[in-house]
Short mmCIF file of C-alpha atoms and ligand atoms in Angstrom, two decimals:
data_model
loop_
_atom_site.label_atom_id
_atom_site.label_comp_id
_atom_site.label_asym_id
_atom_site.label_seq_id
_atom_site.Cartn_x
_atom_site.Cartn_y
_atom_site.Cartn_z
CA MET F 1 0.09 0.50 0.18
CA LYS F 2 1.72 3.32 -0.69
CA LYS F 3 1.43 6.11 2.04
CA VAL F 4 0.05 8.87 3.40
CA HIS F 5 1.99 11.18 6.42
CA ILE F 6 -0.52 13.82 7.17
CA LYS F 7 0.91 17.46 9.45
CA SER F 8 -1.51 19.65 9.74
CA PHE F 9 -0.75 23.38 11.37
CA GLY F 10 -3.39 25.57 12.45
CA CYS F 11 -6.79 25.64 14.02
CA GLN F 12 -8.61 23.01 14.53
CA MET F 13 -10.76 23.11 11.28
CA ASN F 14 -7.43 21.87 9.24
CA VAL F 15 -7.02 19.12 11.80
CA TYR F 16 -10.81 18.64 10.29
CA ASP F 17 -10.08 18.53 7.16
CA GLY F 18 -6.45 16.36 7.54
CA GLN F 19 -8.64 13.59 8.18
CA ARG F 20 -11.26 15.05 4.86
CA MET F 21 -7.96 14.63 2.43
CA ALA F 22 -6.98 12.00 4.65
CA ASP F 23 -10.96 9.96 3.65
CA ILE F 24 -9.56 11.34 -0.26
CA LEU F 25 -5.89 9.93 0.01
CA GLY F 26 -7.70 6.13 1.86
CA GLU F 27 -10.18 6.15 -1.34
CA GLN F 28 -6.60 6.24 -4.06
CA GLY F 29 -5.18 3.33 -2.23
CA PHE F 30 -2.95 5.97 0.51
CA GLU F 31 -2.73 5.02 4.47
CA GLU F 32 -1.66 6.85 7.00
CA THR F 33 1.33 7.46 8.35
CA ALA F 34 2.89 8.85 11.84
CA THR F 35 6.33 10.36 10.37
CA PRO F 36 7.44 11.39 6.26
CA GLU F 37 10.13 8.94 6.71
CA GLY F 38 8.85 5.89 4.14
CA ALA F 39 5.65 7.83 2.88
CA ASP F 40 5.05 8.11 -0.67
CA LEU F 41 3.31 11.87 -0.74
CA ILE F 42 3.68 14.04 2.48
CA LEU F 43 0.89 16.15 2.77
CA LEU F 44 1.79 19.70 4.93
CA ASN F 45 -1.64 21.11 5.21
CA THR F 46 -0.61 25.15 6.84
CA CYS F 47 -1.40 28.13 8.67
CA HIS F 48 -0.97 31.61 7.68
CA ILE F 49 -2.35 33.21 10.75
CA ARG F 50 0.77 34.80 11.70
CA ASP F 51 4.30 35.38 10.66
CA ARG F 52 6.47 32.81 12.90
CA ALA F 53 2.99 30.73 10.93
CA VAL F 54 4.30 31.02 7.39
CA GLN F 55 7.78 30.06 8.19
CA LYS F 56 7.00 26.83 10.86
CA VAL F 57 6.47 26.82 7.57
CA TYR F 58 9.58 26.57 5.39
CA THR F 59 11.90 25.43 7.37
CA GLU F 60 8.99 21.81 7.22
CA LEU F 61 10.02 22.37 3.68
CA GLY F 62 13.17 21.70 3.60
CA LYS F 63 13.75 19.40 5.91
CA LEU F 64 10.94 17.95 3.91
CA ARG F 65 12.81 18.99 0.43
CA ASP F 66 16.01 16.51 2.14
CA ILE F 67 13.74 13.05 3.22
CA LYS F 68 12.91 13.02 -0.89
CA ASN F 69 16.02 13.63 -2.29
CA ALA F 70 16.90 10.93 0.13
CA GLN F 71 14.46 8.63 -0.17
CA LYS F 72 14.75 9.49 -4.49
CA ALA F 73 18.42 7.29 -4.35
CA GLU F 74 17.00 4.51 -2.97
CA GLY F 75 15.20 4.80 -6.01
CA GLN F 76 11.39 5.85 -4.33
CA ASP F 77 9.59 8.46 -6.33
CA THR F 78 8.40 11.04 -2.61
CA ARG F 79 5.53 13.63 -3.33
CA ILE F 80 5.21 16.90 -1.63
CA VAL F 81 2.06 18.59 -0.94
CA VAL F 82 1.52 21.96 0.26
CA ALA F 83 -2.22 22.67 1.19
CA GLY F 84 -4.16 24.38 3.52
CA CYS F 85 -3.90 28.64 4.25
CA VAL F 86 -0.68 29.02 3.48
CA ALA F 87 -1.97 27.35 -0.65
CA GLN F 88 -4.15 29.60 -0.75
CA ALA F 89 -1.97 33.31 0.07
CA GLU F 90 1.32 31.94 -1.59
CA GLY F 91 0.14 29.98 -4.25
CA ALA F 92 2.83 29.63 -6.95
CA GLU F 93 5.33 32.00 -4.84
CA ILE F 94 6.18 28.81 -3.04
CA GLN F 95 7.15 26.56 -5.39
CA LYS F 96 9.72 28.89 -5.88
CA ARG F 97 10.86 29.90 -2.59
CA GLN F 98 11.16 25.33 -2.64
CA PRO F 99 11.27 23.74 -5.41
CA ALA F 100 10.68 20.82 -4.46
CA VAL F 101 7.37 21.57 -3.94
CA ASP F 102 5.46 18.91 -5.99
CA LEU F 103 1.37 21.01 -6.24
CA VAL F 104 -0.18 23.41 -3.87
CA VAL F 105 -4.37 23.39 -3.38
CA GLY F 106 -5.90 25.59 -0.66
CA PRO F 107 -8.77 25.16 1.55
CA GLN F 108 -11.72 24.85 -1.26
CA ALA F 109 -10.07 22.58 -3.84
CA TYR F 110 -8.41 19.84 -2.23
CA HIS F 111 -11.14 17.44 -2.85
CA ARG F 112 -9.87 17.26 -5.97
CA LEU F 113 -6.80 16.32 -5.01
CA PRO F 114 -7.36 12.91 -6.88
CA GLU F 115 -6.79 14.83 -10.18
CA LEU F 116 -4.14 16.78 -9.08
CA LEU F 117 -1.57 14.10 -8.01
CA GLU F 118 -2.47 13.01 -11.71
CA GLN F 119 -1.17 16.50 -13.13
CA ALA F 120 0.81 15.73 -10.69
CA ARG F 121 3.09 13.94 -11.96
CA ARG F 122 4.12 15.57 -15.15
CA ALA F 123 4.33 19.43 -14.13
CA ARG F 124 4.43 21.66 -10.92
CA VAL F 125 0.49 22.90 -9.95
CA VAL F 126 -1.03 24.88 -8.75
CA ASP F 127 -4.89 24.84 -7.14
CA THR F 128 -6.49 27.47 -5.58
CA ASP F 129 -9.46 28.25 -6.53
CA LEU F 130 -12.03 29.76 -3.81
CA PRO F 131 -15.97 28.29 -4.03
CA ILE F 132 -17.19 27.75 -6.87
CA ASP F 133 -18.37 24.30 -6.26
CA ASP F 134 -19.31 22.23 -3.15
CA LYS F 135 -16.26 20.58 -1.73
CA PHE F 136 -17.74 18.66 1.02
CA GLY F 137 -20.43 17.74 -1.69
CA HIS F 138 -17.96 16.03 -2.87
CA LEU F 139 -15.72 14.26 0.19
CA PRO F 140 -16.07 10.44 0.30
CA ALA F 141 -18.05 10.00 3.71
CA PRO F 142 -14.85 7.89 6.44
CA ARG F 143 -15.34 4.91 6.55
CA PRO F 144 -16.67 3.33 10.23
CA GLN F 145 -12.73 1.49 10.52
CA VAL F 146 -10.85 4.36 10.34
CA ILE F 147 -14.08 6.78 12.68
CA ARG F 148 -13.30 4.93 15.22
CA GLN F 149 -9.66 4.76 14.93
CA ARG F 150 -9.82 8.93 15.22
CA GLY F 151 -11.77 8.91 18.35
CA ILE F 152 -14.60 8.83 19.54
CA SER F 153 -14.48 12.85 19.86
CA ALA F 154 -14.10 14.61 16.23
CA PHE F 155 -15.24 17.32 14.93
CA VAL F 156 -17.59 18.75 12.22
CA THR F 157 -17.10 21.24 9.60
CA VAL F 158 -20.45 23.38 9.66
CA GLN F 159 -18.72 26.63 8.02
CA GLU F 160 -16.09 27.52 6.17
CA GLY F 161 -15.21 31.17 5.56
CA CYS F 162 -15.59 34.84 7.10
CA ASP F 163 -16.97 38.13 6.28
CA LYS F 164 -16.01 40.22 9.19
CA PHE F 165 -12.77 41.31 8.67
CA CYS F 166 -11.32 42.09 11.19
CA ALA F 167 -8.01 44.26 10.11
CA PHE F 168 -5.65 41.83 11.38
CA CYS F 169 -6.82 38.67 9.90
CA VAL F 170 -5.74 36.82 6.57
CA VAL F 171 -8.82 34.43 7.51
CA PRO F 172 -10.88 36.02 4.69
CA TYR F 173 -8.60 35.87 2.52
CA THR F 174 -7.02 32.38 2.83
CA ARG F 175 -10.67 31.04 3.80
CA GLY F 176 -12.55 33.27 1.16
CA ALA F 177 -16.53 34.44 2.28
CA GLU F 178 -19.14 33.05 4.92
CA PHE F 179 -20.45 29.54 3.60
CA SER F 180 -22.31 27.10 5.16
CA ARG F 181 -23.27 23.71 5.17
CA PRO F 182 -27.10 21.82 4.32
CA VAL F 183 -28.46 20.48 7.82
CA ASP F 184 -28.77 17.75 5.91
CA GLN F 185 -25.50 16.49 4.62
CA VAL F 186 -24.50 18.96 7.77
CA MET F 187 -26.75 15.28 9.84
CA ALA F 188 -25.57 12.66 7.85
CA GLU F 189 -21.66 13.40 8.58
CA ILE F 190 -23.44 12.74 12.27
CA GLU F 191 -25.68 10.24 12.28
CA ARG F 192 -22.65 8.75 10.30
CA LEU F 193 -19.49 9.83 13.15
CA ALA F 194 -22.80 8.34 15.78
CA GLY F 195 -22.99 5.20 14.49
CA ALA F 196 -19.16 4.60 14.42
CA GLY F 197 -19.02 4.84 18.18
CA VAL F 198 -18.09 9.40 18.35
CA GLN F 199 -20.77 10.36 21.10
CA ASP F 200 -18.51 13.96 21.10
CA VAL F 201 -18.55 16.67 18.08
CA THR F 202 -17.77 20.43 17.45
CA LEU F 203 -19.22 21.50 15.76
CA ILE F 204 -16.67 24.29 13.59
CA GLY F 205 -16.26 27.20 11.44
CA GLN F 206 -14.01 30.41 11.62
CA ASN F 207 -17.44 31.81 12.23
CA VAL F 208 -19.36 29.06 13.45
CA ASN F 209 -22.84 30.85 14.94
CA ALA F 210 -22.54 33.30 11.86
CA TYR F 211 -24.00 30.07 10.65
CA HIS F 212 -27.05 30.43 8.20
CA GLY F 213 -27.28 26.64 6.21
CA GLU F 214 -30.81 25.50 4.08
CA GLY F 215 -32.41 23.57 6.36
CA PRO F 216 -34.63 20.36 5.10
CA ASP F 217 -37.92 23.11 5.38
CA GLY F 218 -36.05 24.97 2.22
CA ARG F 219 -35.49 27.78 4.94
CA VAL F 220 -32.55 29.45 6.41
CA TRP F 221 -31.58 27.50 10.28
CA GLY F 222 -29.43 29.69 12.30
CA LEU F 223 -26.10 27.06 14.91
CA ALA F 224 -29.24 27.01 17.43
CA ARG F 225 -31.39 25.13 15.14
CA LEU F 226 -29.17 22.78 13.71
CA MET F 227 -27.90 22.34 17.41
CA HIS F 228 -31.38 21.24 18.43
CA ARG F 229 -31.15 18.48 15.63
CA VAL F 230 -27.83 17.03 16.87
CA ALA F 231 -28.97 16.63 19.94
CA ASP F 232 -31.75 13.69 19.02
CA VAL F 233 -28.95 12.95 17.10
CA PRO F 234 -28.79 8.63 19.71
CA GLY F 235 -24.77 7.58 21.01
CA ILE F 236 -23.94 12.24 20.69
CA ASN F 237 -23.66 13.16 24.69
CA ARG F 238 -21.44 16.13 23.95
CA ILE F 239 -22.04 19.22 21.57
CA ARG F 240 -19.56 21.90 21.84
CA TYR F 241 -18.93 24.82 19.25
CA THR F 242 -16.48 26.83 17.91
CA THR F 243 -14.75 29.65 17.42
CA SER F 244 -17.74 31.98 17.68
CA HIS F 245 -18.02 35.18 17.22
CA PRO F 246 -19.17 38.34 19.72
CA ARG F 247 -22.29 40.06 17.23
CA ASP F 248 -23.61 36.43 16.15
CA MET F 249 -23.94 35.56 19.38
CA ASP F 250 -28.60 35.14 18.77
CA ASP F 251 -30.68 34.07 22.43
CA ASP F 252 -31.36 31.97 20.55
CA LEU F 253 -28.19 30.06 20.86
CA ILE F 254 -27.53 30.98 24.45
CA ALA F 255 -31.05 29.54 25.15
CA ALA F 256 -30.00 26.17 24.15
CA HIS F 257 -27.60 26.68 26.49
CA ARG F 258 -29.72 26.12 29.66
CA ASP F 259 -32.31 23.75 26.75
CA LEU F 260 -29.86 20.72 25.79
CA ALA F 261 -27.97 18.49 28.16
CA GLN F 262 -26.01 18.02 26.02
CA VAL F 263 -24.40 21.25 24.84
CA MET F 264 -21.35 21.83 26.82
CA PRO F 265 -21.14 24.90 29.35
CA PHE F 266 -18.03 26.16 27.72
CA LEU F 267 -17.18 28.21 25.38
CA HIS F 268 -14.71 30.36 23.30
CA LEU F 269 -15.95 33.77 22.88
CA PRO F 270 -12.98 35.64 21.08
CA VAL F 271 -13.00 39.47 22.77
CA GLN F 272 -9.04 40.22 21.18
CA ALA F 273 -9.21 42.88 23.74
CA GLY F 274 -10.29 45.81 26.19
CA SER F 275 -9.99 48.92 25.07
CA ASP F 276 -12.27 50.26 22.52
CA ARG F 277 -10.47 52.61 20.58
CA ILE F 278 -8.31 49.49 19.88
CA LEU F 279 -11.32 47.49 19.54
CA ALA F 280 -12.83 49.84 16.72
CA ALA F 281 -10.02 50.34 14.90
CA MET F 282 -9.98 45.79 15.07
CA ASN F 283 -13.19 46.57 12.48
CA ARG F 284 -14.48 44.33 15.32
CA LYS F 285 -17.80 46.08 15.76
CA HIS F 286 -18.48 46.09 18.90
CA THR F 287 -17.47 47.24 22.57
CA ALA F 288 -16.18 45.64 25.47
CA ASP F 289 -19.41 46.69 27.19
CA GLU F 290 -20.73 44.85 25.04
CA TYR F 291 -18.79 42.32 25.25
CA ARG F 292 -18.94 41.89 29.72
CA ARG F 293 -23.37 42.82 28.75
CA LEU F 294 -23.08 39.92 26.71
CA ILE F 295 -20.88 37.63 28.54
CA GLY F 296 -24.51 38.37 31.73
CA ARG F 297 -26.66 37.24 29.42
CA ILE F 298 -25.13 34.05 29.30
CA ARG F 299 -23.88 33.69 32.23
CA GLU F 300 -27.73 34.14 33.34
CA ALA F 301 -29.04 30.68 30.61
CA ARG F 302 -25.75 28.38 31.49
CA PRO F 303 -24.86 29.99 34.89
CA ASP F 304 -20.92 27.03 35.12
CA ILE F 305 -19.50 27.84 31.63
CA ALA F 306 -16.51 27.81 31.67
CA LEU F 307 -15.29 30.42 29.05
CA SER F 308 -12.05 30.98 27.50
CA SER F 309 -10.96 33.75 24.37
CA ASP F 310 -8.43 34.73 22.20
CA PHE F 311 -5.99 37.63 22.63
CA ILE F 312 -3.88 40.27 20.98
CA VAL F 313 -1.70 42.40 22.70
CA GLY F 314 0.00 45.22 20.13
CA PHE F 315 -1.87 46.20 18.07
CA PRO F 316 -1.32 49.31 15.91
CA GLY F 317 -1.12 52.05 18.51
CA GLU F 318 -2.28 50.36 21.28
CA SER F 319 -0.90 52.10 24.70
CA ASP F 320 -0.33 51.45 28.26
CA ALA F 321 -3.87 52.73 28.68
CA ASP F 322 -5.43 50.53 26.13
CA PHE F 323 -3.78 47.58 27.92
CA GLU F 324 -5.24 48.22 30.79
CA ASP F 325 -8.88 47.92 29.48
CA THR F 326 -7.44 44.20 28.14
CA ILE F 327 -6.16 43.39 32.39
CA ARG F 328 -9.05 44.87 33.53
CA LEU F 329 -11.72 43.04 31.16
CA VAL F 330 -9.45 39.85 32.08
CA ASP F 331 -9.34 39.90 35.98
CA GLU F 332 -12.91 40.84 35.54
CA ILE F 333 -14.66 37.87 33.26
CA GLY F 334 -12.23 35.43 33.86
CA PHE F 335 -11.77 33.57 31.33
CA ALA F 336 -10.69 29.67 32.27
CA SER F 337 -8.83 29.38 29.81
CA SER F 338 -7.21 31.66 26.69
CA TYR F 339 -5.35 32.50 24.12
CA SER F 340 -2.95 35.46 22.68
CA PHE F 341 -1.19 36.23 20.29
CA LYS F 342 1.78 39.31 19.93
CA TYR F 343 0.70 41.19 17.34
CA SER F 344 1.43 39.59 14.31
CA SER F 345 1.00 41.98 10.62
CA ARG F 346 -0.13 40.75 8.04
CA PRO F 347 -0.16 41.37 3.78
CA GLY F 348 -2.59 42.75 2.55
CA THR F 349 -4.95 42.94 5.58
CA PRO F 350 -6.04 46.94 6.20
CA ALA F 351 -4.03 46.79 9.58
CA SER F 352 -0.49 46.13 7.60
CA ASP F 353 -0.56 49.99 6.54
CA PHE F 354 -1.87 50.89 9.81
CA GLY F 355 1.52 53.91 11.23
CA ASP F 356 2.77 53.73 14.90
CA GLN F 357 3.42 50.16 15.37
CA VAL F 358 3.85 49.18 18.79
CA PRO F 359 7.77 48.17 19.06
CA SER F 360 7.82 44.18 19.47
CA ALA F 361 9.00 44.67 23.62
CA VAL F 362 6.17 46.50 24.42
CA MET F 363 4.10 43.48 23.00
CA ASP F 364 6.29 40.61 24.93
CA GLU F 365 6.28 43.52 28.19
CA ARG F 366 2.51 43.31 27.59
CA LEU F 367 2.48 39.65 26.64
CA TYR F 368 3.48 38.25 29.67
CA ARG F 369 1.28 40.18 31.57
CA LEU F 370 -1.18 39.51 30.12
CA GLN F 371 -0.83 35.77 29.99
CA GLU F 372 0.05 35.75 34.39
CA ARG F 373 -3.19 37.36 34.46
CA ILE F 374 -4.22 34.31 32.34
CA GLU F 375 -3.40 31.10 33.70
CA HIS F 376 -4.32 33.07 37.64
CA HIS F 377 -7.28 32.36 36.01
CA ARG F 378 -7.07 29.05 35.23
CA GLN F 379 -5.63 27.52 38.04
CA ALA F 380 -8.77 29.83 39.86
CA PHE F 381 -10.65 27.95 37.46
CA ASN F 382 -8.86 24.16 37.74
CA HIS F 383 -8.99 24.25 41.86
CA ALA F 384 -12.93 25.49 41.95
CA MET F 385 -13.31 22.09 39.89
CA VAL F 386 -11.28 20.98 43.80
CA GLY F 387 -13.96 18.19 45.60
CA ARG F 388 -17.24 18.68 42.72
CA THR F 389 -17.99 15.40 41.46
CA ILE F 390 -18.92 15.92 37.06
CA GLU F 391 -18.59 12.97 34.77
CA ILE F 392 -16.00 12.67 32.46
CA LEU F 393 -16.19 11.04 29.36
CA LEU F 394 -13.72 8.29 29.01
CA GLU F 395 -11.43 9.02 26.44
CA ARG F 396 -7.81 8.03 26.48
CA ALA F 397 -5.33 6.14 27.97
CA GLY F 398 -4.09 7.50 30.55
CA ARG F 399 -0.59 8.72 31.89
CA HIS F 400 0.29 5.88 34.01
CA PRO F 401 -0.76 1.85 33.50
CA GLY F 402 -4.42 1.68 35.06
CA GLN F 403 -5.34 5.11 34.67
CA LEU F 404 -7.09 6.72 32.07
CA ALA F 405 -7.47 10.25 29.77
CA GLY F 406 -10.97 12.03 29.67
CA LYS F 407 -12.59 16.05 29.19
CA SER F 408 -14.46 16.69 31.78
CA PRO F 409 -17.33 18.84 30.34
CA TYR F 410 -15.66 22.45 31.05
CA LEU F 411 -12.63 21.13 28.45
CA GLN F 412 -10.35 20.35 31.30
CA ALA F 413 -7.86 17.02 30.60
CA VAL F 414 -8.99 14.71 33.24
CA GLN F 415 -7.18 11.72 35.37
CA ILE F 416 -9.05 9.03 36.95
CA GLU F 417 -7.83 5.48 38.29
CA THR F 418 -10.14 2.65 37.35
CA GLN F 419 -9.22 -0.85 36.30
CA THR F 420 -13.29 -1.24 35.39
CA ASN F 421 -13.90 1.67 32.47
CA GLN F 422 -13.28 1.62 29.14
CA ILE F 423 -12.40 4.60 26.94
CA GLY F 424 -16.07 5.84 26.40
CA ASP F 425 -17.08 5.20 29.24
CA ARG F 426 -18.61 8.74 31.20
CA VAL F 427 -17.92 8.74 35.11
CA GLN F 428 -18.60 10.18 38.04
CA VAL F 429 -15.97 11.64 39.45
CA VAL F 430 -14.41 13.34 42.48
CA ILE F 431 -12.13 16.15 41.85
CA GLU F 432 -9.28 15.85 44.31
CA ARG F 433 -6.17 17.50 42.98
CA ALA F 434 -5.55 19.94 40.09
CA GLY F 435 -1.83 19.76 38.32
CA SER F 436 -0.49 22.71 36.27
CA ASN F 437 -2.30 21.15 33.19
CA SER F 438 -5.03 18.27 34.16
CA LEU F 439 -7.46 17.61 36.42
CA PHE F 440 -6.71 14.37 38.61
CA GLY F 441 -10.00 12.30 40.53
CA ARG F 442 -10.92 8.74 41.82
CA LYS F 443 -14.29 7.87 40.89
CA ALA F 444 -17.73 9.03 43.04
CA ASP F 445 -18.21 5.75 44.56
CA ALA F 446 -14.17 5.15 44.56
CA GLU F 447 -12.18 5.13 48.18
CA PRO F 448 -10.89 8.58 48.23
CA ALA F 449 -6.81 8.53 48.05
CA VAL F 450 -6.40 11.07 49.32
CA GLN F 451 -8.80 13.87 51.45
CA PRO F 452 -9.50 16.03 49.32
CA SER F 453 -8.92 19.20 51.41
CA GLY F 454 -12.69 21.79 52.21
CA ALA F 455 -14.31 19.60 50.10
CA GLU F 456 -17.64 21.00 51.49
CA ALA F 457 -16.35 24.31 51.21
CA SER F 458 -15.90 24.48 47.89
CA PRO F 459 -18.59 26.78 46.22
CA ARG F 460 -20.42 25.43 43.09
CA GLN F 461 -18.67 27.14 40.21
CA GLY F 462 -15.61 29.27 39.93
CA SER F 463 -14.68 31.29 43.66
CA ALA F 464 -16.16 34.73 44.09
CA LYS F 465 -13.43 36.58 42.56
CA GLU F 466 -13.77 34.11 39.57
CA MET F 467 -17.58 35.77 39.34
CA ALA F 468 -17.10 38.90 40.56
CA ALA F 469 -17.56 40.38 36.65
N1 SAH K 501 -11.79 33.30 13.37
C1 SAH K 501 -11.70 32.81 14.76
C2 SAH K 501 -10.78 33.33 15.41
C3 SAH K 501 -9.97 32.84 13.46
S1 SAH K 501 -7.85 33.04 14.28
C4 SAH K 501 -11.99 34.52 15.41
O1 SAH K 501 -13.05 35.35 14.51
O2 SAH K 501 -11.92 34.41 17.22
C5 SAH K 501 -7.45 32.59 15.83
C6 SAH K 501 -6.62 33.80 16.37
O3 SAH K 501 -5.71 34.31 16.21
C7 SAH K 501 -7.93 35.65 16.48
O4 SAH K 501 -8.81 34.98 17.91
C8 SAH K 501 -6.53 36.27 16.67
O5 SAH K 501 -6.32 35.73 18.34
C9 SAH K 501 -5.83 35.42 16.15
N2 SAH K 501 -4.45 36.70 15.48
C10 SAH K 501 -5.64 36.40 14.02
N3 SAH K 501 -4.84 37.61 12.66
C11 SAH K 501 -3.57 37.69 14.02
C12 SAH K 501 -2.30 38.89 14.09
N4 SAH K 501 -2.39 38.47 12.54
N5 SAH K 501 -1.54 38.61 15.28
C13 SAH K 501 -2.01 37.68 16.02
N6 SAH K 501 -2.95 36.96 16.53
C14 SAH K 501 -3.70 37.29 15.21
FE1 SF4 K 502 -10.10 36.36 11.21
FE2 SF4 K 502 -12.49 38.26 12.32
FE3 SF4 K 502 -13.20 36.78 10.81
FE4 SF4 K 502 -12.35 35.52 13.23
S1 SF4 K 502 -14.21 36.93 13.15
S2 SF4 K 502 -11.62 34.85 10.77
S3 SF4 K 502 -10.25 37.59 14.03
S4 SF4 K 502 -11.57 38.33 10.47
FE1 F3S K 503 -4.25 29.42 10.12
FE2 F3S K 503 -5.71 28.85 8.42
FE3 F3S K 503 -6.46 28.22 10.12
S1 F3S K 503 -4.64 31.06 8.11
S2 F3S K 503 -5.72 29.42 11.58
S3 F3S K 503 -5.19 27.03 9.13
S4 F3S K 503 -8.10 29.46 8.92
#
């Protein structure tokens, strides 16, 4: 059998696309291999979001060229494919910088991989068409055996592309305009996943809560309505969705957090910054107070919800006072976790032409301070779990023999000791300890290994400080 090695960078959509490319290539007789060495086809699924992500691709390509040459010397023909957002943004430029690349294929063209690979036998090929075709309508469904190998949690793209045009962001250019998959197509995919043992689905999209797919009744359905449908699928016990934009959190979606038991109490809702001046310059189209009020409404619907966000420090023109507004917002909301980045100027985006770029050293300082606050709140959120009993979905082997690892409803990694459970079980776990990256607990019916201190006194959610919004 021919072998393909696929390496995905960037966001969850790239993970999903990587799997779909594996499905297409599986039909062409390729089996996946974990290392590039020995592969007949090496596919880099790339990310263009920050400059560093792009540099990584070229470094990686240099290594792959060496592998290709070494294999050629031994008589093995190796093809290198660059897919994903760098492919879309840089196209033929990639092959100029790294001639070992045989094929460049954008995120909306990868359903044509078989014919493109055929063409690439004769000459270098670039295909970066943005949607004309419905890519999803052309993708083969994964075989049940392949779904099982991928585990009991799955991503499902329901929406792709972005029309928001935040001033710093390349995504509208690399993924194209917003597109929502029809409800029936999404449901068929989820039913197939559930039939092969998937219990936990994350609906993904660059702007997933802007979902507006065609329903079976011919009308436009929003994300909340789609989630009600997903919650009806037997076997689907956990539903999440990401990434959302604050402007698209409508009442129905907020109500779904209250009404659907399968919708997990976790929401990634990026705010990017806490200063209204910066939010306006970023073209986010909402203020910090609008975001605060939105969080208030979401917490009213689902009081124990865990929130996370993305932040950019050093957006052009960000002053010390603007940055303090971000810190204030972080301390008020008390996010359970967050990602934070130094602003990276991206070619072709409006912000790359803005004056008043912030010096790198200032960005470093701000990032350090912000991450310290984010980490403080993350630890507080995790420590507030100690003593609580929560349902854990066991997903994989743990670090040590006799341990299994799973996720809490709040997306925390949890390790438990168990001789009697298996992957896929949902177990009630008493959290005994919060480590730096995982929680540790015992099954609710098991003897405590250590006496949890002050268990009864632990509040049900967050500490008082965490909740003071
Ligand atoms: N669609 C998602 C985010 C996609 S990119 C959303 O709207 O939230 C993921 C994160 O990368 C963004 O939330 C932002 O925080 C960060 N990011 C995007 N462009 C960036 C840039 N030019 N420099 C630094 N961080 C950036
Ligand atoms: Fe980028 Fe903004 Fe679209 Fe998110 S909403 S993908 S940050 S342009
Ligand atoms: Fe990166 Fe493209 Fe995702 S730029 S973050 S891989 S949409």
